[in-house]
Short mmCIF file of C-alpha atoms and ligand atoms in Angstrom, two decimals:
data_model
loop_
_atom_site.label_atom_id
_atom_site.label_comp_id
_atom_site.label_asym_id
_atom_site.label_seq_id
_atom_site.Cartn_x
_atom_site.Cartn_y
_atom_site.Cartn_z
CA MET A 1 -27.51 -6.11 -7.72
CA ASN A 2 -25.23 -3.45 -9.14
CA ASP A 3 -24.77 -4.07 -12.87
CA SER A 4 -22.13 -1.41 -13.40
CA ALA A 5 -19.29 -3.57 -12.05
CA TYR A 6 -18.08 -7.13 -12.49
CA GLN A 7 -15.02 -9.25 -11.78
CA LYS A 8 -12.73 -10.36 -14.58
CA CYS A 9 -9.74 -12.69 -14.71
CA ILE A 10 -6.53 -10.79 -15.62
CA ASN A 11 -5.30 -13.69 -17.80
CA PRO A 12 -6.19 -12.69 -21.38
CA ALA A 13 -6.20 -16.35 -22.47
CA CYS A 14 -9.01 -16.92 -19.93
CA GLY A 15 -10.86 -13.63 -19.40
CA ALA A 16 -13.61 -15.28 -17.36
CA GLU A 17 -16.14 -12.85 -15.86
CA PHE A 18 -18.09 -13.07 -12.62
CA ASP A 19 -20.53 -10.77 -10.92
CA CYS A 20 -19.52 -8.80 -7.82
CA GLY A 21 -21.87 -10.80 -5.61
CA GLN A 22 -19.34 -13.63 -5.52
CA SER A 23 -16.34 -13.95 -3.16
CA LEU A 24 -13.77 -15.69 -5.32
CA PHE A 25 -10.33 -14.10 -4.85
CA LYS A 26 -8.88 -16.25 -7.63
CA CYS A 27 -10.26 -17.17 -11.02
CA PRO A 28 -12.04 -20.54 -10.58
CA ALA A 29 -11.27 -21.34 -14.22
CA CYS A 30 -7.49 -20.75 -14.32
CA GLY A 31 -6.34 -19.70 -10.84
CA GLU A 32 -5.16 -16.22 -11.87
CA LEU A 33 -5.91 -12.93 -10.08
CA LEU A 34 -9.23 -11.17 -10.57
CA ASP A 35 -9.86 -7.49 -11.31
CA VAL A 36 -12.90 -5.39 -10.54
CA ARG A 37 -14.00 -3.85 -13.84
CA TYR A 38 -16.65 -1.24 -14.58
CA ASN A 39 -19.20 -0.61 -17.28
CA TRP A 40 -18.35 3.08 -17.32
CA ASP A 41 -21.33 3.92 -19.51
CA LYS A 42 -23.57 2.89 -16.59
CA VAL A 43 -21.73 4.98 -13.97
CA LYS A 44 -22.36 8.70 -13.58
CA VAL A 45 -18.71 9.79 -13.29
CA PRO A 46 -18.05 13.54 -12.89
CA SER A 47 -16.72 15.17 -16.05
CA LYS A 48 -13.73 16.65 -14.17
CA LEU A 49 -11.87 15.61 -11.04
CA ASN A 50 -12.43 18.80 -9.06
CA ASP A 51 -16.16 18.06 -9.01
CA PHE A 52 -15.26 15.67 -6.16
CA ALA A 53 -14.11 18.68 -4.12
CA LYS A 54 -17.74 19.72 -3.62
CA ARG A 55 -18.18 16.79 -1.25
CA TRP A 56 -16.05 18.59 1.34
CA ALA A 57 -19.01 20.93 1.89
CA ASN A 58 -21.13 17.99 3.03
CA ARG A 59 -18.95 16.42 5.69
CA GLU A 60 -21.84 15.29 7.92
CA ASN A 61 -22.45 12.54 5.34
CA PRO A 62 -19.95 9.81 6.38
CA LEU A 63 -19.47 8.72 2.76
CA ASP A 64 -18.52 12.25 1.74
CA PHE A 65 -16.21 12.53 4.77
CA SER A 66 -14.42 9.27 3.85
CA GLY A 67 -11.23 9.79 1.83
CA VAL A 68 -12.19 6.66 -0.10
CA TRP A 69 -15.95 6.99 -0.65
CA ARG A 70 -15.97 10.64 -1.60
CA PHE A 71 -14.56 9.29 -4.89
CA ARG A 72 -17.21 6.56 -4.95
CA GLU A 73 -18.11 6.81 -8.65
CA LEU A 74 -14.55 5.58 -9.38
CA LEU A 75 -15.11 2.36 -7.37
CA ASN A 76 -18.79 1.85 -7.88
CA PHE A 77 -19.17 -1.87 -7.14
CA CYS A 78 -21.80 -1.79 -4.39
CA GLU A 79 -24.85 0.11 -3.27
CA ASP A 80 -24.44 2.84 -0.66
CA LYS A 81 -26.27 0.80 2.00
CA TYR A 82 -23.38 -1.69 2.12
CA LYS A 83 -20.58 0.88 2.17
CA VAL A 84 -18.42 0.76 5.29
CA THR A 85 -16.42 3.69 6.64
CA ILE A 86 -14.67 4.51 9.90
CA GLY A 87 -13.35 7.84 8.66
CA GLU A 88 -10.41 6.51 6.64
CA GLY A 89 -8.40 8.63 4.25
CA GLN A 90 -8.11 11.88 6.22
CA THR A 91 -4.48 11.94 5.19
CA ILE A 92 -2.30 14.78 3.97
CA LEU A 93 0.09 15.46 1.15
CA GLN A 94 2.96 17.48 2.58
CA GLN A 95 5.44 19.38 0.48
CA ASN A 96 8.79 18.93 2.24
CA ASP A 97 11.96 20.76 1.12
CA ALA A 98 14.19 19.50 3.94
CA VAL A 99 13.61 15.86 3.00
CA GLY A 100 13.80 17.00 -0.63
CA GLN A 101 17.29 18.37 0.02
CA TYR A 102 18.39 14.96 1.40
CA VAL A 103 17.52 13.38 -1.95
CA ASP A 104 18.81 16.35 -4.00
CA MET A 105 15.44 17.59 -5.26
CA HIS A 106 14.82 21.24 -6.06
CA PRO A 107 12.68 23.21 -3.57
CA GLY A 108 8.96 22.68 -4.08
CA CYS A 109 9.32 19.34 -5.84
CA LEU A 110 9.10 16.64 -3.15
CA TYR A 111 5.76 15.64 -1.60
CA LEU A 112 5.10 13.10 1.15
CA GLN A 113 1.72 11.37 1.32
CA TYR A 114 1.15 10.42 4.99
CA GLU A 115 -1.02 7.31 5.00
CA GLY A 116 -0.01 6.69 8.64
CA LEU A 117 -2.73 9.21 9.54
CA ASN A 118 -5.45 6.61 8.86
CA PRO A 119 -7.52 5.23 11.81
CA SER A 120 -5.39 2.07 12.21
CA GLY A 121 -2.20 3.96 11.35
CA SER A 122 -1.57 2.64 7.85
CA PHE A 123 -2.72 2.82 4.21
CA LYS A 124 -4.50 -0.52 4.65
CA ASP A 125 -7.65 1.25 5.86
CA ASN A 126 -8.27 2.54 2.31
CA GLY A 127 -8.52 -1.01 1.05
CA MET A 128 -10.45 -2.34 4.02
CA ALA A 129 -13.20 0.27 3.62
CA ALA A 130 -13.81 -1.18 0.16
CA ALA A 131 -13.27 -4.86 0.99
CA PHE A 132 -15.48 -4.81 4.10
CA SER A 133 -18.20 -3.14 2.00
CA HIS A 134 -17.96 -6.13 -0.33
CA ALA A 135 -18.03 -8.46 2.69
CA MET A 136 -21.26 -6.76 3.83
CA MET A 137 -22.66 -7.03 0.32
CA VAL A 138 -22.07 -10.81 0.19
CA GLY A 139 -23.34 -11.32 3.77
CA ALA A 140 -20.03 -12.50 5.31
CA LYS A 141 -20.11 -13.40 9.02
CA SER A 142 -16.42 -14.22 9.66
CA CYS A 143 -13.21 -13.02 8.09
CA ALA A 144 -9.48 -13.76 8.13
CA CYS A 145 -6.17 -12.47 6.84
CA ALA A 146 -2.46 -13.24 6.90
CA SER A 147 -0.37 -10.29 7.86
CA THR A 148 3.04 -8.82 8.48
CA GLY A 149 1.17 -6.52 10.89
CA ASN A 150 -0.59 -3.58 9.26
CA THR A 151 -3.24 -5.73 7.59
CA SER A 152 -4.14 -7.48 10.83
CA ALA A 153 -4.51 -4.16 12.64
CA SER A 154 -6.77 -2.75 9.94
CA VAL A 155 -8.82 -5.94 9.49
CA ALA A 156 -9.38 -6.24 13.24
CA LEU A 157 -10.58 -2.63 13.46
CA TYR A 158 -13.01 -2.88 10.54
CA ALA A 159 -14.22 -6.36 11.58
CA HIS A 160 -15.43 -5.24 14.98
CA HIS A 161 -16.99 -2.15 13.41
CA CYS A 162 -18.93 -4.45 11.03
CA GLY A 163 -19.74 -7.09 13.66
CA LEU A 164 -17.69 -9.81 11.93
CA LYS A 165 -15.66 -12.47 13.70
CA CYS A 166 -12.01 -12.03 12.84
CA THR A 167 -8.93 -14.27 12.80
CA VAL A 168 -5.48 -13.00 11.86
CA PHE A 169 -2.52 -15.21 10.96
CA ILE A 170 0.96 -13.92 11.70
CA GLY A 171 4.35 -15.53 11.21
CA SER A 172 6.79 -16.27 14.02
CA GLY A 173 9.42 -14.06 12.39
CA ARG A 174 9.59 -10.34 12.50
CA ILE A 175 6.44 -8.46 13.38
CA ALA A 176 6.48 -4.90 14.60
CA PHE A 177 5.26 -4.52 18.18
CA GLY A 178 2.91 -1.64 17.48
CA LYS A 179 1.07 -3.64 14.85
CA LEU A 180 0.80 -6.84 16.88
CA SER A 181 -0.59 -4.87 19.80
CA GLN A 182 -3.36 -3.39 17.65
CA GLY A 183 -4.78 -6.72 16.45
CA MET A 184 -5.06 -7.98 20.03
CA ASP A 185 -6.46 -4.69 21.31
CA TYR A 186 -9.12 -4.56 18.57
CA GLY A 187 -10.31 -8.03 19.60
CA ALA A 188 -9.09 -10.27 16.78
CA GLN A 189 -8.22 -13.93 17.36
CA THR A 190 -4.49 -14.02 16.60
CA ILE A 191 -2.87 -17.24 15.40
CA GLN A 192 0.91 -17.22 15.24
CA ILE A 193 2.19 -19.82 12.79
CA ARG A 194 5.72 -21.17 13.02
CA GLY A 195 6.77 -19.90 9.59
CA ASP A 196 7.20 -16.70 7.59
CA PHE A 197 4.62 -14.47 5.86
CA ASP A 198 4.61 -16.58 2.72
CA ASP A 199 3.71 -19.65 4.84
CA CYS A 200 0.90 -17.67 6.52
CA MET A 201 -0.41 -16.59 3.13
CA ARG A 202 -0.67 -20.18 1.93
CA GLN A 203 -2.37 -21.34 5.15
CA VAL A 204 -4.94 -18.55 5.27
CA GLN A 205 -6.11 -19.24 1.72
CA ASP A 206 -6.68 -22.92 2.52
CA VAL A 207 -8.39 -22.16 5.85
CA CYS A 208 -10.71 -19.59 4.25
CA ALA A 209 -11.65 -22.02 1.48
CA LYS A 210 -12.32 -24.82 4.00
CA LEU A 211 -14.32 -22.79 6.54
CA GLY A 212 -15.93 -20.23 4.22
CA LEU A 213 -14.25 -17.24 5.86
CA TYR A 214 -14.10 -13.96 3.98
CA LEU A 215 -10.46 -13.42 2.93
CA LEU A 216 -9.00 -9.94 3.35
CA ASN A 217 -5.52 -10.27 1.90
CA SER A 218 -4.57 -8.14 -1.05
CA LEU A 219 -5.48 -10.82 -3.57
CA ASN A 220 -8.98 -9.67 -2.66
CA PRO A 221 -9.59 -7.41 -5.68
CA PHE A 222 -12.00 -5.15 -3.77
CA ARG A 223 -9.22 -4.06 -1.40
CA LEU A 224 -7.22 -2.72 -4.31
CA GLU A 225 -10.24 -0.66 -5.40
CA GLY A 226 -10.09 1.21 -2.08
CA GLN A 227 -6.32 1.68 -2.35
CA LYS A 228 -6.83 3.55 -5.64
CA ALA A 229 -8.12 6.44 -3.52
CA ILE A 230 -4.58 7.18 -2.27
CA MET A 231 -3.79 8.35 -5.81
CA TYR A 232 -7.00 10.40 -6.04
CA ARG A 233 -6.00 12.20 -2.84
CA ILE A 234 -2.47 12.90 -4.12
CA ILE A 235 -4.00 14.44 -7.24
CA GLU A 236 -6.42 16.34 -4.98
CA GLY A 237 -3.48 17.56 -2.84
CA LEU A 238 -1.77 18.89 -5.98
CA GLY A 239 -4.81 20.98 -6.94
CA TRP A 240 -6.15 18.20 -9.23
CA GLN A 241 -2.90 17.81 -11.14
CA VAL A 242 -0.89 14.61 -11.54
CA PRO A 243 2.71 14.46 -10.26
CA ASP A 244 5.60 13.34 -12.48
CA TRP A 245 6.49 10.40 -10.25
CA ILE A 246 4.79 8.21 -7.65
CA ILE A 247 7.19 6.28 -5.40
CA VAL A 248 5.89 3.36 -3.37
CA PRO A 249 7.43 0.55 -1.29
CA GLY A 250 7.14 -2.93 -2.83
CA GLY A 251 6.00 -5.81 -0.58
CA ASN A 252 2.97 -7.84 -1.63
CA LEU A 253 2.61 -5.29 -4.47
CA GLY A 254 -1.04 -4.42 -3.79
CA ASN A 255 -0.42 -0.66 -3.73
CA SER A 256 1.57 -0.52 -6.95
CA SER A 257 -1.12 -2.70 -8.57
CA ALA A 258 -3.92 -0.44 -7.36
CA PHE A 259 -2.14 2.78 -8.30
CA GLY A 260 -1.49 1.71 -11.90
CA LYS A 261 -5.14 0.66 -12.23
CA ALA A 262 -6.28 4.00 -10.83
CA PHE A 263 -4.26 5.96 -13.40
CA ALA A 264 -5.26 3.71 -16.31
CA GLU A 265 -8.93 4.24 -15.44
CA LEU A 266 -8.58 8.02 -14.95
CA LYS A 267 -6.89 8.26 -18.34
CA GLN A 268 -9.55 6.09 -19.96
CA LEU A 269 -12.21 8.37 -18.47
CA ASP A 270 -10.36 11.45 -19.75
CA LEU A 271 -10.08 12.80 -16.20
CA ILE A 272 -6.27 13.15 -16.47
CA GLU A 273 -4.15 14.09 -19.46
CA ARG A 274 -1.12 11.99 -18.66
CA ILE A 275 -0.10 9.09 -16.44
CA PRO A 276 2.76 9.67 -13.96
CA ARG A 277 5.75 7.34 -13.82
CA MET A 278 6.05 4.96 -10.90
CA ALA A 279 9.03 3.68 -8.92
CA ILE A 280 8.60 0.59 -6.76
CA ILE A 281 11.19 0.12 -4.04
CA ASN A 282 12.12 -3.27 -2.56
CA ALA A 283 14.43 -3.98 0.36
CA THR A 284 17.59 -5.80 -0.79
CA GLY A 285 16.69 -8.69 1.54
CA ALA A 286 13.27 -9.12 -0.12
CA ASP A 287 13.91 -8.16 -3.72
CA THR A 288 11.91 -10.59 -5.82
CA LEU A 289 10.45 -7.84 -8.00
CA THR A 290 13.88 -6.26 -8.58
CA GLU A 291 15.36 -9.61 -9.58
CA LEU A 292 12.48 -10.56 -11.87
CA VAL A 293 12.08 -7.19 -13.59
CA ASN A 294 15.62 -5.80 -13.74
CA ASN A 295 17.69 -8.97 -14.08
CA LYS A 296 15.34 -11.54 -15.60
CA LYS A 297 13.49 -8.98 -17.75
CA LEU A 298 10.01 -10.15 -16.76
CA THR A 299 7.28 -7.93 -18.24
CA TRP A 300 3.48 -7.72 -18.43
CA ASN A 301 3.60 -8.53 -22.15
CA ASP A 302 -0.11 -7.73 -22.70
CA GLY A 303 -1.03 -10.18 -19.95
CA LYS A 304 0.98 -13.06 -21.39
CA VAL A 305 3.47 -13.05 -18.50
CA ASN A 306 6.28 -15.60 -18.81
CA GLN A 307 5.30 -17.94 -15.97
CA THR A 308 8.41 -20.09 -16.45
CA ILE A 309 10.67 -17.23 -15.28
CA ILE A 310 8.57 -16.87 -12.11
CA ASP A 311 8.39 -20.62 -11.45
CA GLU A 312 12.14 -21.04 -11.88
CA TYR A 313 12.88 -18.11 -9.58
CA TYR A 314 10.56 -19.42 -6.86
CA ALA A 315 11.97 -22.95 -7.23
CA ASP A 316 15.43 -21.48 -6.69
CA LEU A 317 14.23 -19.66 -3.53
CA THR A 318 12.84 -22.96 -2.24
CA ALA A 319 16.01 -24.88 -3.14
CA ARG A 320 18.10 -22.31 -1.25
CA ASN A 321 15.65 -22.42 1.68
CA PHE A 322 15.49 -18.65 1.29
CA SER A 323 13.59 -16.51 3.77
CA PRO A 324 13.31 -12.78 3.08
CA HIS A 325 15.09 -10.60 5.61
CA THR A 326 14.71 -6.86 6.16
CA CYS A 327 14.12 -4.52 9.07
CA ALA A 328 11.20 -3.15 7.05
CA SER A 329 8.88 -5.97 8.13
CA ALA A 330 5.92 -4.71 6.06
CA ILE A 331 7.79 -5.53 2.85
CA GLU A 332 9.55 -8.71 4.06
CA ILE A 333 7.86 -10.80 1.37
CA SER A 334 9.53 -12.94 -1.30
CA ARG A 335 6.49 -14.32 -3.18
CA PRO A 336 4.34 -11.23 -3.78
CA VAL A 337 0.71 -12.12 -4.38
CA ASN A 338 0.02 -9.25 -6.77
CA LEU A 339 3.15 -9.69 -8.90
CA LYS A 340 1.34 -9.84 -12.24
CA LYS A 341 -0.93 -6.87 -11.54
CA CYS A 342 2.19 -4.95 -10.53
CA LEU A 343 3.85 -5.85 -13.84
CA ARG A 344 0.76 -4.37 -15.51
CA SER A 345 1.21 -1.15 -13.48
CA ILE A 346 4.88 -0.96 -14.47
CA ASP A 347 3.69 -1.20 -18.07
CA VAL A 348 0.95 1.44 -17.61
CA CYS A 349 3.19 3.86 -15.68
CA ASN A 350 6.52 3.27 -17.48
CA GLY A 351 7.70 2.13 -14.06
CA VAL A 352 11.10 1.33 -12.58
CA VAL A 353 12.12 -0.95 -9.73
CA ARG A 354 14.99 -0.54 -7.27
CA ALA A 355 16.17 -2.22 -4.07
CA VAL A 356 17.67 -0.42 -1.05
CA THR A 357 19.58 -1.70 1.98
CA ASP A 358 18.27 -1.72 5.53
CA GLU A 359 20.89 0.89 6.43
CA GLU A 360 19.59 3.20 3.70
CA ILE A 361 16.01 2.60 4.88
CA CYS A 362 16.86 3.42 8.51
CA ASP A 363 18.76 6.59 7.59
CA ALA A 364 15.92 7.77 5.33
CA LYS A 365 13.44 7.01 8.11
CA ALA A 366 15.43 9.19 10.51
CA ILE A 367 15.38 12.05 7.98
CA ILE A 368 11.60 11.74 7.49
CA GLY A 369 11.26 11.71 11.28
CA LYS A 370 13.52 14.72 11.82
CA PHE A 371 12.06 16.91 9.07
CA GLY A 372 8.60 15.45 8.47
CA LEU A 373 5.89 13.65 10.42
CA GLY A 374 7.74 10.32 10.62
CA CYS A 375 6.89 6.91 9.19
CA GLU A 376 7.37 3.19 9.62
CA PRO A 377 10.55 1.62 8.13
CA ALA A 378 8.99 0.26 4.89
CA SER A 379 7.69 3.73 4.03
CA ALA A 380 11.21 5.14 4.20
CA ALA A 381 12.26 2.81 1.38
CA THR A 382 10.62 5.40 -0.90
CA ILE A 383 13.05 8.16 0.08
CA ALA A 384 16.01 5.76 0.08
CA GLY A 385 14.96 4.63 -3.40
CA LEU A 386 14.48 8.18 -4.64
CA LYS A 387 18.05 8.97 -3.52
CA HIS A 388 19.25 6.23 -5.88
CA LEU A 389 17.03 7.41 -8.72
CA ARG A 390 18.29 10.99 -8.33
CA ALA A 391 21.94 9.85 -8.30
CA GLU A 392 21.30 7.82 -11.46
CA GLY A 393 19.52 10.77 -13.09
CA VAL A 394 16.37 8.70 -13.66
CA VAL A 395 14.37 11.28 -11.70
CA ALA A 396 15.24 14.92 -12.45
CA ALA A 397 15.66 17.44 -9.60
CA ASP A 398 12.83 19.62 -10.89
CA GLU A 399 10.26 16.86 -11.41
CA ARG A 400 7.32 16.68 -9.04
CA VAL A 401 7.58 13.51 -6.92
CA ALA A 402 5.05 12.07 -4.47
CA CYS A 403 6.33 9.40 -2.04
CA VAL A 404 3.68 7.24 -0.39
CA LEU A 405 4.51 6.86 3.32
CA THR A 406 2.45 3.81 4.13
CA GLY A 407 2.51 3.63 7.94
CA HIS A 408 2.80 5.61 11.18
CA PRO A 409 6.16 5.83 13.06
CA LEU A 410 4.62 4.27 16.20
CA LYS A 411 3.98 1.04 14.28
CA ASP A 412 7.56 -0.06 14.92
CA PRO A 413 8.93 1.75 18.00
CA ASN A 414 11.63 -0.86 18.67
CA LEU A 415 13.46 -0.16 15.45
CA THR A 416 13.38 3.58 16.06
CA ILE A 417 14.70 3.22 19.61
CA ASN A 418 17.49 0.86 18.53
CA TYR A 419 18.56 3.19 15.72
CA HIS A 420 18.84 6.22 17.96
CA LYS A 421 19.81 4.74 21.32
CA ASP A 422 22.59 2.47 20.09
CA LYS A 423 24.04 5.21 17.86
CA LYS A 424 23.78 2.77 14.96
CA GLY A 425 22.98 5.21 12.21
CA LYS A 426 24.29 8.34 10.54
CA PHE A 427 21.45 10.36 12.07
CA SER A 428 21.20 8.73 15.50
CA ASN A 429 19.92 11.06 18.19
CA PRO A 430 20.51 9.18 21.46
CA PRO A 431 19.31 10.30 24.89
CA ILE A 432 22.04 11.85 27.09
CA GLU A 433 22.46 10.50 30.60
CA ALA A 434 22.74 13.17 33.26
CA PRO A 435 23.29 13.24 37.02
CA ASN A 436 20.38 14.47 39.11
CA ASP A 437 22.14 17.85 39.46
CA PHE A 438 20.78 21.21 38.29
CA GLU A 439 24.12 22.76 37.23
CA GLU A 440 25.20 19.65 35.34
CA ILE A 441 21.84 19.44 33.54
CA VAL A 442 22.00 23.12 32.51
CA LYS A 443 25.47 22.54 31.00
CA LEU A 444 24.03 19.79 28.80
CA ILE A 445 21.26 21.85 27.19
CA LYS A 446 22.32 22.89 23.69
ZN1 LIG B 501 -9.05 -17.14 -15.43
#
């Protein structure tokens, strides 16, 4: 057993601790979220971040090749023999002036982190590499998750790699075609529940508890450990410097939770001099975080989060029979599981929260497609949100900003086709119908 890591309840009034050999996913004492914590004095962490760069010279070792495990001392919760990798994290940080111009940034200041380049096409693979390693460590045989799409695709891919049986729960609402196709293709049992993502999330927790399945949703604290690596790679992409801002879409709030934890730990270890600011971007149709933080002034408050504000807000959603609604299906979530950890990240990173409309998301997506490598709709919320923050003057034009583009454009082809074909958006680029006639076709070529 690895004694350099343990699990700890995030509720300071409880603070219960458990070893990493247990699969808990919620504090058995008080029901709050759990963190993975480290006894840093027992981990041999490099004295500077660019020591990790040496691992690139040893790419025949799969753990050094992995964009998660090459930083393994920073998520040292299991022995190497349990570590799972399918080559995740070979992603790139692209400096992009054309997209930067759209949001009024100075040349050289905007960076796009393309997590769609992961094996299953989304950032989720970072977290699954870590969580499936934990599943191997605890001897899991079957696993399950609830998903708006990307999670199910990633879970299904890692499950068959690890030889685990796999069940994914999806809602009957919006799910992007590309994502749904992956789960089925990778061999997962797919159960479609008549309800939304929040309903699926409740069901999967009960089913996992009843049948002893290993749960892979983002309340699994080991997933968030893997997602920290996205920040390590952004720092790596900037020549081992931190940016001024990280911008991330807000759905279940696992990424923002993981990113804040990553920076807090790097600062604690003296591996970075300062912590960047963070902006979390909701869709206006799924804006729980925006409402709670900006309007109801909910804060981390040293872990003593005002639960009454949350309970009243959720009771109001229930009373109104509210279902979240956005074209960015990956963030169509109104009861985010990692809310409190995200509040902690906002505290750590002096964070801000904004909400953007579907129209703004679709236009930003078209710009990222036209001038960058493209992304799924939720990812484009980052650029749409940055446009707001620039107009407000919250982000300065000469600050260095890294937007996390969470998923690949082919995840949601229907939305892209509708946007362009039906000339719905400012940047629509529809196909032109032509007669089967050489002269006529030549006239059309611009
Ligand atoms: Zn507790």
